Structures are given as C-alpha cells and as structure tokens.
Amino acid sequence: MVLVLFLLVFAGGCADFRTVGKQELPVEQTALIAAYTDLYREVAEASPFIVSLDGYADVWIKTPKRQNRVFCNILINRGGEARMIVSAGLLGWPVADIFFGTDSLYVHDMLNNRLFQGSNSEMNLEKILGVNSGYRLLMESLLGLVTITEPASAIRSVKKGSGMLLFTLANSTGSKEVLIDPANRTLSAIIMKDRLGKSLTEIHFRNFEAIAIDGHTTLVPKDIEMVLYNSGADIAGEHQLVISYDERVFNQENLALKFLMPKKVKVVNLDDAAMLPWM
C-alpha cells in the first residue's frame, strides 16, 4: 500500500511539463523621453491597491537535480505572510502545507508526518521550491506584481523593438533590465544582473487578465516564470519555477493567515535539513 500511494502521488509529476520560455528583448537604442519616464514610474508602483491573493495554480519546478509538477492553493498577504497548500499526483492529495512568515518558515511534510521549521532564508526557499530569489521577490512574483524600487533617475538606457520598451537600471549590486509593454502598460519581464553583466535572475509575466477592484482596473498575469542561474546548488545549471493560475481572488476580506502547529509530528530544523522530499 505504501508503494502504491507513493506511485499515485508522483505519477503525474512529469506529464505535460512546462519550462520557462525564451524572451525576445529590444535592441534598438532610443531616447528617454518624458512619456517613457512616466510609464516606468507607473509600472514600477505595481498596482499598490492590490493587497492580497487567494488562488489555485499549477506549479512546475525544474532544477539540475529534480523535476516536479504540483498543484497549489496560494495565499498571500502583500508585504506579510503567505501560505502554499501543495497537492500532487493523480489523486490530488495534499502533501505539504508551507507557511511563510516574514522571517520564519514552516513546512508540514504530510507524507512523512514531519514539521520542518527554520528561518525564511534564500537557502531554505531553494530547498522547498528550487529557487533562492529571496522572500519578497518570490512572493511578489507569485502575486504577479513586482514593485521596482529603483527611482527613474536610475535609468541608464532605453531600447525599443517588437512593441516593447527595455529599461536598463543601475543599482548597488549591478543592473536590472525591465521590459514593459507600453500599449498595455504592464511589466513583461525583469532581468537582474551582477556588476559583470551576468544574468542572475529572470522573471517573465504572461497571459494577462483584466481585473477591477475598488474602482481600479488593471492587468495581472496568470502565468509567472522564474529562472535563476547557477543558484546556490552544488552543481551549475538553471533553477526554474513556473506558476499558472487556474483561478484566484484579489483583496479577499479577512484573509487572515495563521499557521496552526500540527500535533504528533516529528520536528526537524529546516536550516540543517537537506533538500526536502515532499514532492
């Protein structure tokens, strides 16, 4: 029975597997005009009136060591806590309940009746989701609305092409490329680079959906793709995370996220644990 359960949970892991798609970037240099600056500032604010998300999504994770597909109920309080209830396999049974605090992380491994608890660090995020992007960036990416903190004065160049604008920004760690669709006034991609110009992280936003909240109308992506290069793993290679929402609700009233400590579980220090086997 244990073997049958294991096979049912993991049987659908590679079926219809999705990976991060390539993104064509503009190459034609153009002048930074006032309209482009205003567009950048608007997109950088990332619709601040959206404060929470309750959604259901397919999630694909691909690293040099593993490849998994799961289904998640994703709950996010913007700037605060988040929760992912993970189901897998043909039966869609829950296999993990993950609670993200602003500085803590709990993973209830239901398959093995264990509770992992530790710090909300980049290393621990990689253990459970395959990417070590940092908590704020990961949660804003899952929300589909990433706030760009660099001011307009950080813009060093603008390129255009294929109906897109590419803003290159300077920051303390290197540079950031921001791809914006000026027709829809949406963020299409972010590429973060180090001081040598090497790409570290790419995030793509696709399949936008129009939503109306409290008199505001905006476009929010249903598909989010994240790729990290040479993540903190012991071997080189891409670490990919793809999220595709089936349904979701924004600004749901009383979205209170609270982690309830499960009873009669083995408690494990997440900081000392290896990569988790819950998928």
Coordinates of C-alpha atoms in Angstrom, one line a residue, residues 128-278:
I128 CA 11.4 23.7 -0.8
L129 CA 10.8 25.5 -4.2
G130 CA 14.0 25.2 -6.1
V131 CA 14.7 28.9 -6.3
N132 CA 16.6 31.2 -3.8
S133 CA 15.3 34.5 -5.0
G134 CA 14.6 35.9 -1.5
Y135 CA 11.2 36.1 0.2
R136 CA 10.0 39.5 -1.0
L137 CA 10.8 38.9 -4.7
L138 CA 9.3 35.4 -4.6
M139 CA 6.0 36.5 -3.0
E140 CA 5.6 39.5 -5.3
S141 CA 6.4 37.2 -8.3
L142 CA 3.7 34.8 -7.2
L143 CA 1.3 37.7 -6.8
G144 CA 2.2 38.8 -10.4
L145 CA 3.0 42.3 -9.2
V146 CA 6.7 43.1 -8.5
T147 CA 7.5 46.5 -7.1
I148 CA 10.5 48.0 -8.7
T149 CA 12.4 50.0 -6.1
E150 CA 14.8 51.9 -8.3
P151 CA 13.8 55.5 -9.0
A152 CA 13.5 56.9 -12.5
S153 CA 16.9 58.6 -12.0
A154 CA 18.5 55.1 -12.1
I155 CA 17.5 54.6 -15.7
R156 CA 20.7 54.4 -17.8
S157 CA 19.3 53.5 -21.2
V158 CA 16.1 52.6 -23.1
K159 CA 15.7 50.3 -26.1
K160 CA 12.7 49.5 -28.2
G161 CA 11.5 46.8 -30.5
S162 CA 8.7 44.3 -31.1
G163 CA 6.2 46.7 -29.4
M164 CA 8.3 46.6 -26.2
L165 CA 10.5 49.0 -24.2
L166 CA 13.5 47.8 -22.3
F167 CA 14.8 50.0 -19.4
T168 CA 18.2 49.3 -18.0
L169 CA 18.7 50.5 -14.4
A170 CA 21.8 50.8 -12.3
N171 CA 21.7 49.7 -8.7
S172 CA 24.1 48.8 -5.9
T173 CA 24.5 45.2 -6.9
G174 CA 24.8 45.6 -10.7
S175 CA 22.0 46.3 -13.0
K176 CA 18.3 45.5 -13.7
E177 CA 16.6 45.3 -17.0
V178 CA 12.9 46.0 -17.0
L179 CA 10.8 45.0 -20.0
I180 CA 7.5 47.0 -20.3
D181 CA 4.6 46.7 -22.8
P182 CA 3.7 50.3 -23.4
A183 CA 0.4 49.5 -25.1
N184 CA -1.0 47.6 -22.1
R185 CA 1.2 49.4 -19.5
T186 CA 2.3 46.2 -18.0
L187 CA 5.6 44.6 -16.7
S188 CA 6.6 41.8 -19.1
A189 CA 9.9 40.8 -17.6
I190 CA 12.7 41.6 -15.1
I191 CA 16.3 40.5 -15.6
M192 CA 18.8 41.0 -12.7
K193 CA 22.5 41.1 -13.5
D194 CA 25.7 41.4 -11.4
R195 CA 28.4 44.0 -11.8
L196 CA 29.9 42.0 -14.6
G197 CA 26.7 41.9 -16.6
K198 CA 26.0 38.3 -15.9
S199 CA 22.3 37.3 -15.6
L200 CA 21.4 36.1 -12.1
T201 CA 17.6 36.0 -12.2
E202 CA 14.9 36.4 -14.8
I203 CA 11.1 36.7 -14.2
H204 CA 8.6 36.7 -17.0
F205 CA 4.9 37.6 -16.8
R206 CA 2.5 36.3 -19.4
N207 CA -1.2 35.8 -20.2
F208 CA -2.6 38.9 -18.6
E209 CA -6.1 39.1 -17.1
A210 CA -8.1 42.3 -16.6
I211 CA -9.4 42.8 -13.1
A212 CA -11.4 45.5 -11.4
I213 CA -11.0 46.3 -7.7
D214 CA -12.5 49.3 -5.7
G215 CA -12.8 51.4 -8.8
H216 CA -9.4 50.5 -10.2
T217 CA -8.8 48.4 -13.3
T218 CA -5.5 46.7 -14.0
L219 CA -4.0 43.8 -15.8
V220 CA -2.4 41.0 -13.8
P221 CA -0.5 38.0 -15.3
K222 CA -1.9 34.5 -14.9
D223 CA 1.4 32.9 -15.8
I224 CA 4.7 33.7 -14.0
E225 CA 8.0 32.2 -14.9
M226 CA 11.2 32.5 -12.9
V227 CA 14.7 31.2 -13.7
L228 CA 17.8 31.6 -11.6
Y229 CA 21.2 30.8 -13.0
N230 CA 23.8 29.0 -11.0
S231 CA 21.7 29.0 -7.9
G232 CA 23.3 28.1 -4.6
A233 CA 23.3 24.4 -5.5
D234 CA 26.4 22.3 -5.6
I235 CA 26.2 21.9 -9.4
A236 CA 25.7 24.6 -12.1
G237 CA 22.5 24.9 -14.1
E238 CA 19.2 26.7 -14.3
H239 CA 16.6 26.6 -11.5
Q240 CA 13.1 27.2 -12.9
L241 CA 9.8 27.9 -11.3
V242 CA 6.6 28.2 -13.4
I243 CA 3.2 29.2 -12.0
S244 CA 0.0 29.1 -13.9
Y245 CA -3.2 30.2 -12.1
D246 CA -6.5 28.5 -12.8
E247 CA -8.5 30.8 -10.6
R248 CA -7.8 33.5 -8.0
V249 CA -9.4 36.2 -5.9
F250 CA -7.8 39.5 -5.0
N251 CA -8.3 41.6 -1.9
Q252 CA -10.5 38.9 -0.3
E253 CA -11.9 40.2 3.0
N254 CA -10.5 38.7 6.2
L255 CA -7.6 36.8 4.6
A256 CA -6.0 36.0 7.9
L257 CA -3.0 33.7 7.6
K258 CA -2.1 31.9 10.7
F259 CA 0.0 28.7 11.0
L260 CA -1.6 26.1 13.3
M261 CA 1.1 23.8 14.7
P262 CA 0.3 20.2 13.7
K263 CA 0.2 17.7 16.6
K264 CA 2.2 14.5 17.0
V265 CA 4.7 15.3 14.3
K266 CA 8.5 14.9 14.3
V267 CA 10.0 18.4 14.4
V268 CA 13.1 19.0 12.2
N269 CA 15.4 22.0 12.0
L270 CA 14.9 23.2 8.4
D271 CA 18.2 25.2 8.5
D272 CA 20.1 21.9 8.9
A273 CA 18.0 19.7 6.6
A274 CA 18.9 18.7 3.1
M275 CA 16.5 19.3 0.1
L276 CA 13.0 18.2 1.1
P277 CA 11.4 15.1 -0.4
W278 CA 7.8 16.3 -0.1

